[in-house]
Amino acid sequence: MEGVTERTDGARGDGESFDQLCALVAAGGVVALSGAGISTDSGIPDYRGPNGALRRHTPMTYQDFVGLPGARHRYWARSHAGWRQIAEAFPNAGHHALARLEQAGVVTGLITQNVDGLHQQAGSRNVVDLHGRLSRVMCPDCGQQSTRRELDVRLRAANPDLEVADAPTNPDGDVALSDSDVARFVMVGCATCGGERLEPDVVFFGATVPRPRLARAIALVESAQALLILGSSLAVMSGYRFVLRAAELGVPVAIVNQGPTRGDGRAAVRVDAPLGSVLPRLADALIERGTAAQAG
């Protein structure tokens, strides 16, 4: 296949595959694409991994959110119950290692499919939040944007008795609630205009990424010397499109993910291993190499 170098199969993050990964990333100009797999060590589940949330939960689409009676109310009830786990999550070793690689000048940009904001908390700077951020709330009536923490304070005051213990949180930040819990949930309106159509600043399933945001992400890939896929199965086109674009341009693709991905056939290097172990090793190896080169 044009523009794609020899691929490594069945890699476990050690030996030749890891050396190939180091060589590819060490050349610099790397743009990373991260998926839910990089946040699982922070306690946020993924959708398609071995214990993925899609096995027990179908995420709400934007069409349902705006069109089905009661869907908006159900979303906010479930999201309010799950928000605290997202809000209290901390970046893990993989997030921190990727931030170190950016600070070292090896990684030049990051596109994330996640909505948890953990990359920025870890110190990454040039980040495109492809699917938005759960930490922001929008009012389509007046255009006001507010923080999720501010909304959470108002929702807690309106729902002092709504507590959900031991319910698994999904990657989009919600939990399963009984019909009775949803029915007794009290939603609040926009603090500015009182509008009742508040929306999270995220791209729902079935919706499209805003064009300016997508254009910025594509521009990163088009300027990259390599594309590094981290913790994404690439099952949906919103992520896979970047692999296709890289292949068109002859930009080599490296994939680090547990389990197969849709992009494996286009990967120059494939490492099947936990990101929490591979990325810190990668950062240590490359930063130590750079330090040694400067000293020499």
Short mmCIF file of C-alpha atoms in Angstrom, two decimals:
data_model
loop_
_atom_site.label_atom_id
_atom_site.label_comp_id
_atom_site.label_asym_id
_atom_site.label_seq_id
_atom_site.Cartn_x
_atom_site.Cartn_y
_atom_site.Cartn_z
CA MET A 1 0.00 0.00 0.00
CA GLU A 2 1.43 3.37 -1.02
CA GLY A 3 2.90 5.44 1.80
CA VAL A 4 2.73 2.67 4.40
CA THR A 5 5.87 0.92 5.58
CA GLU A 6 6.27 -2.61 6.84
CA ARG A 7 3.82 -3.47 9.59
CA THR A 8 4.45 -5.30 12.85
CA ASP A 9 1.75 -7.80 13.88
CA GLY A 10 1.00 -9.27 17.28
CA ALA A 11 3.24 -6.83 19.12
CA ARG A 12 3.07 -6.65 22.90
CA GLY A 13 4.94 -3.41 23.50
CA ASP A 14 8.37 -4.97 23.79
CA GLY A 15 11.26 -5.87 21.53
CA GLU A 16 11.26 -4.93 17.88
CA SER A 17 7.82 -3.32 17.83
CA PHE A 18 8.70 -0.93 20.65
CA ASP A 19 12.02 -0.06 18.97
CA GLN A 20 10.16 0.71 15.75
CA LEU A 21 7.72 2.89 17.67
CA CYS A 22 10.61 4.77 19.28
CA ALA A 23 12.30 5.33 15.92
CA LEU A 24 9.11 6.65 14.32
CA VAL A 25 8.27 9.03 17.17
CA ALA A 26 11.90 10.16 17.71
CA ALA A 27 11.91 11.73 14.25
CA GLY A 28 9.50 14.36 15.60
CA GLY A 29 6.56 16.12 14.00
CA VAL A 30 4.17 13.60 15.56
CA VAL A 31 0.45 14.26 15.83
CA ALA A 32 -1.40 11.98 18.23
CA LEU A 33 -5.03 10.87 18.08
CA SER A 34 -6.34 9.58 21.40
CA GLY A 35 -9.47 7.59 22.15
CA ALA A 36 -11.22 6.33 25.25
CA GLY A 37 -8.53 3.71 25.88
CA ILE A 38 -6.13 6.33 27.22
CA SER A 39 -8.57 7.28 30.01
CA THR A 40 -9.49 3.84 31.31
CA ASP A 41 -6.64 3.95 33.86
CA SER A 42 -8.27 7.12 35.19
CA GLY A 43 -11.47 5.20 35.96
CA ILE A 44 -13.39 6.27 32.84
CA PRO A 45 -14.55 3.24 30.81
CA ASP A 46 -14.31 2.94 27.06
CA TYR A 47 -17.04 1.91 24.64
CA ARG A 48 -15.47 -0.88 22.62
CA GLY A 49 -12.77 -2.45 24.79
CA PRO A 50 -13.10 -5.86 26.45
CA ASN A 51 -15.43 -4.38 29.06
CA GLY A 52 -16.71 -1.56 26.89
CA ALA A 53 -19.85 0.38 27.74
CA LEU A 54 -21.51 -0.48 24.43
CA ARG A 55 -21.98 -3.98 25.83
CA ARG A 56 -24.47 -2.61 28.36
CA HIS A 57 -25.42 0.87 27.17
CA THR A 58 -26.44 2.52 23.91
CA PRO A 59 -25.43 6.19 23.97
CA MET A 60 -28.07 8.80 23.27
CA THR A 61 -28.04 10.34 19.82
CA TYR A 62 -28.51 14.03 19.20
CA GLN A 63 -31.67 13.24 17.26
CA ASP A 64 -33.14 11.58 20.35
CA PHE A 65 -31.87 14.33 22.65
CA VAL A 66 -33.72 17.08 20.78
CA GLY A 67 -36.62 15.08 19.37
CA LEU A 68 -37.86 12.39 21.75
CA PRO A 69 -40.25 13.46 24.51
CA GLY A 70 -38.48 13.28 27.85
CA ALA A 71 -35.07 12.44 26.33
CA ARG A 72 -33.43 15.73 27.31
CA HIS A 73 -34.69 15.37 30.89
CA ARG A 74 -33.47 11.75 31.04
CA TYR A 75 -30.05 12.75 29.70
CA TRP A 76 -29.52 15.44 32.32
CA ALA A 77 -30.74 13.20 35.15
CA ARG A 78 -28.31 10.44 34.20
CA SER A 79 -25.51 12.86 33.41
CA HIS A 80 -25.91 14.68 36.73
CA ALA A 81 -25.62 11.38 38.57
CA GLY A 82 -22.44 10.44 36.68
CA TRP A 83 -20.73 13.80 36.41
CA ARG A 84 -18.93 13.59 39.73
CA GLN A 85 -16.86 10.59 38.64
CA ILE A 86 -15.76 12.48 35.52
CA ALA A 87 -15.09 15.66 37.50
CA GLU A 88 -13.01 13.82 40.10
CA ALA A 89 -10.93 11.82 37.60
CA PHE A 90 -7.20 12.54 37.41
CA PRO A 91 -4.82 12.17 34.45
CA ASN A 92 -2.94 8.87 34.45
CA ALA A 93 0.60 7.94 33.45
CA GLY A 94 -0.35 7.81 29.76
CA HIS A 95 -1.72 11.37 29.78
CA HIS A 96 1.36 12.67 31.58
CA ALA A 97 3.77 10.86 29.26
CA LEU A 98 2.08 12.36 26.20
CA ALA A 99 2.32 15.84 27.73
CA ARG A 100 6.04 15.25 28.34
CA LEU A 101 6.52 14.28 24.70
CA GLU A 102 4.84 17.52 23.64
CA GLN A 103 6.99 19.55 26.03
CA ALA A 104 10.06 17.83 24.57
CA GLY A 105 9.03 18.97 21.10
CA VAL A 106 8.47 15.47 19.75
CA VAL A 107 4.66 15.60 19.66
CA THR A 108 3.42 18.75 17.93
CA GLY A 109 -0.33 18.34 18.35
CA LEU A 110 -3.04 16.16 19.82
CA ILE A 111 -6.51 15.32 18.58
CA THR A 112 -8.67 13.64 21.19
CA GLN A 113 -11.98 11.88 20.80
CA ASN A 114 -12.47 12.09 24.57
CA VAL A 115 -14.60 14.67 26.34
CA ASP A 116 -13.01 14.40 29.80
CA GLY A 117 -10.37 17.16 29.54
CA LEU A 118 -7.68 14.96 31.10
CA HIS A 119 -5.05 15.75 28.46
CA GLN A 120 -5.16 19.44 29.36
CA GLN A 121 -5.03 18.62 33.07
CA ALA A 122 -1.87 16.61 32.41
CA GLY A 123 -0.23 19.56 30.67
CA SER A 124 -0.88 19.01 26.94
CA ARG A 125 -1.36 22.36 25.22
CA ASN A 126 -2.01 22.00 21.49
CA VAL A 127 -5.18 19.91 21.85
CA VAL A 128 -8.19 19.64 19.56
CA ASP A 129 -11.19 18.38 21.54
CA LEU A 130 -12.79 16.71 18.53
CA HIS A 131 -16.00 15.77 20.35
CA GLY A 132 -16.13 18.74 22.72
CA ARG A 133 -15.85 18.91 26.50
CA LEU A 134 -18.27 17.72 29.19
CA SER A 135 -17.03 20.58 31.36
CA ARG A 136 -18.90 23.14 29.25
CA VAL A 137 -22.64 23.78 28.92
CA MET A 138 -24.40 25.81 26.21
CA CYS A 139 -27.79 27.49 26.01
CA PRO A 140 -29.12 27.44 22.43
CA ASP A 141 -31.68 30.12 23.31
CA CYS A 142 -29.28 32.93 24.30
CA GLY A 143 -25.91 31.49 23.25
CA GLN A 144 -24.48 31.72 26.77
CA GLN A 145 -21.75 29.23 27.67
CA SER A 146 -21.16 28.22 31.28
CA THR A 147 -19.15 25.67 33.21
CA ARG A 148 -20.45 22.26 34.18
CA ARG A 149 -19.28 22.83 37.75
CA GLU A 150 -21.56 25.87 37.97
CA LEU A 151 -24.49 23.83 36.67
CA ASP A 152 -23.64 21.01 39.06
CA VAL A 153 -23.93 23.37 42.04
CA ARG A 154 -27.42 24.42 40.94
CA LEU A 155 -28.48 20.84 40.19
CA ARG A 156 -27.30 19.62 43.58
CA ALA A 157 -29.35 22.34 45.25
CA ALA A 158 -32.41 21.32 43.22
CA ASN A 159 -31.86 17.59 43.81
CA PRO A 160 -30.46 17.21 47.35
CA ASP A 161 -31.71 13.62 47.71
CA LEU A 162 -30.60 12.23 44.34
CA GLU A 163 -27.64 9.99 45.13
CA VAL A 164 -26.56 6.99 43.04
CA ALA A 165 -24.05 4.59 44.57
CA ASP A 166 -21.98 1.96 42.72
CA ALA A 167 -23.57 2.62 39.32
CA PRO A 168 -21.03 2.27 36.48
CA THR A 169 -20.30 5.52 34.68
CA ASN A 170 -20.22 5.50 30.89
CA PRO A 171 -17.59 7.27 28.72
CA ASP A 172 -20.06 10.08 28.01
CA GLY A 173 -20.40 10.72 31.73
CA ASP A 174 -23.81 9.30 32.53
CA VAL A 175 -25.11 6.38 34.58
CA ALA A 176 -28.16 4.16 34.41
CA LEU A 177 -31.06 5.43 36.54
CA SER A 178 -34.43 3.89 37.36
CA ASP A 179 -37.51 5.45 35.80
CA SER A 180 -38.54 6.68 39.24
CA ASP A 181 -35.20 8.44 39.78
CA VAL A 182 -35.46 10.09 36.36
CA ALA A 183 -39.04 11.17 37.10
CA ARG A 184 -38.13 12.88 40.37
CA PHE A 185 -35.05 14.62 38.95
CA VAL A 186 -35.49 18.40 38.79
CA MET A 187 -33.76 20.16 35.89
CA VAL A 188 -32.80 23.82 36.08
CA GLY A 189 -32.80 26.37 33.28
CA CYS A 190 -30.18 28.71 31.86
CA ALA A 191 -28.87 31.05 34.56
CA THR A 192 -28.85 33.91 32.06
CA CYS A 193 -32.14 33.69 30.16
CA GLY A 194 -34.05 30.95 31.97
CA GLY A 195 -34.24 28.82 28.83
CA GLU A 196 -34.98 25.16 29.36
CA ARG A 197 -32.94 23.69 26.50
CA LEU A 198 -29.44 23.48 28.01
CA GLU A 199 -27.03 21.24 26.09
CA PRO A 200 -23.62 19.80 26.94
CA ASP A 201 -20.84 21.09 24.71
CA VAL A 202 -20.23 17.65 23.21
CA VAL A 203 -20.77 16.02 19.84
CA PHE A 204 -23.50 13.43 20.37
CA PHE A 205 -23.65 10.17 18.48
CA GLY A 206 -25.37 10.94 15.19
CA ALA A 207 -24.13 14.55 15.13
CA THR A 208 -21.23 16.02 13.17
CA VAL A 209 -18.05 17.66 14.38
CA PRO A 210 -18.17 21.45 13.86
CA ARG A 211 -16.39 22.34 10.64
CA PRO A 212 -13.80 24.76 12.08
CA ARG A 213 -12.77 22.16 14.68
CA LEU A 214 -12.55 19.41 12.06
CA ALA A 215 -10.55 21.67 9.76
CA ARG A 216 -8.05 22.36 12.55
CA ALA A 217 -7.66 18.62 13.23
CA ILE A 218 -7.16 17.79 9.56
CA ALA A 219 -4.59 20.58 9.26
CA LEU A 220 -2.61 19.01 12.10
CA VAL A 221 -2.56 15.65 10.32
CA GLU A 222 -1.59 17.24 7.01
CA SER A 223 1.39 18.94 8.65
CA ALA A 224 2.51 15.83 10.57
CA GLN A 225 5.53 13.66 9.97
CA ALA A 226 3.76 10.74 11.66
CA LEU A 227 0.32 9.98 13.11
CA LEU A 228 0.20 8.16 16.45
CA ILE A 229 -3.09 6.45 17.35
CA LEU A 230 -3.55 5.90 21.09
CA GLY A 231 -6.35 3.86 22.61
CA SER A 232 -8.89 4.05 19.80
CA SER A 233 -10.49 1.19 17.91
CA LEU A 234 -11.11 3.65 15.03
CA ALA A 235 -14.54 2.05 14.65
CA VAL A 236 -16.23 5.34 13.80
CA MET A 237 -15.31 7.60 10.90
CA SER A 238 -14.66 10.62 13.14
CA GLY A 239 -11.32 9.05 14.07
CA TYR A 240 -10.67 6.73 11.16
CA ARG A 241 -10.81 9.62 8.66
CA PHE A 242 -7.43 10.84 9.97
CA VAL A 243 -5.81 7.48 9.27
CA LEU A 244 -7.21 7.58 5.74
CA ARG A 245 -5.92 11.11 5.22
CA ALA A 246 -2.48 10.15 6.55
CA ALA A 247 -2.37 7.21 4.16
CA GLU A 248 -3.28 9.49 1.23
CA LEU A 249 -0.38 11.77 2.13
CA GLY A 250 2.12 8.98 2.78
CA VAL A 251 2.32 9.90 6.49
CA PRO A 252 3.25 6.77 8.49
CA VAL A 253 0.76 5.63 11.13
CA ALA A 254 1.64 3.98 14.43
CA ILE A 255 -1.09 2.38 16.57
CA VAL A 256 -0.90 1.58 20.28
CA ASN A 257 -4.10 -0.10 21.42
CA GLN A 258 -5.27 -3.16 23.29
CA GLY A 259 -7.07 -5.27 20.72
CA PRO A 260 -7.55 -4.90 16.97
CA THR A 261 -8.47 -1.61 15.31
CA ARG A 262 -10.02 -0.64 12.03
CA GLY A 263 -6.74 0.97 10.98
CA ASP A 264 -4.43 -2.00 11.54
CA GLY A 265 -4.05 -2.67 7.83
CA ARG A 266 -2.70 0.85 7.29
CA ALA A 267 -0.30 0.92 10.24
CA ALA A 268 3.46 1.01 9.85
CA VAL A 269 3.85 -0.02 13.49
CA ARG A 270 1.31 -1.81 15.65
CA VAL A 271 1.74 -2.25 19.42
CA ASP A 272 -0.90 -4.20 21.34
CA ALA A 273 -0.25 -3.18 24.95
CA PRO A 274 -1.61 -0.94 27.72
CA LEU A 275 -0.96 2.75 27.12
CA GLY A 276 -0.19 3.22 30.80
CA SER A 277 2.97 1.18 30.37
CA VAL A 278 3.97 1.91 26.75
CA LEU A 279 3.72 5.72 26.78
CA PRO A 280 5.83 6.31 29.92
CA ARG A 281 8.50 3.95 28.51
CA LEU A 282 8.37 5.80 25.21
CA ALA A 283 8.68 9.20 26.86
CA ASP A 284 11.54 8.02 29.09
CA ALA A 285 13.43 6.52 26.16
CA LEU A 286 13.11 9.52 23.86
CA ILE A 287 13.68 12.22 26.48
CA GLU A 288 16.73 10.41 27.85
CA ARG A 289 18.01 10.01 24.28
CA GLY A 290 17.51 13.74 23.66
CA THR A 291 19.25 14.65 26.91
CA ALA A 292 22.20 12.42 26.05
CA ALA A 293 22.44 13.96 22.57
CA GLN A 294 22.50 17.47 24.04
CA ALA A 295 25.16 16.46 26.55
CA GLY A 296 27.29 14.99 23.78
#
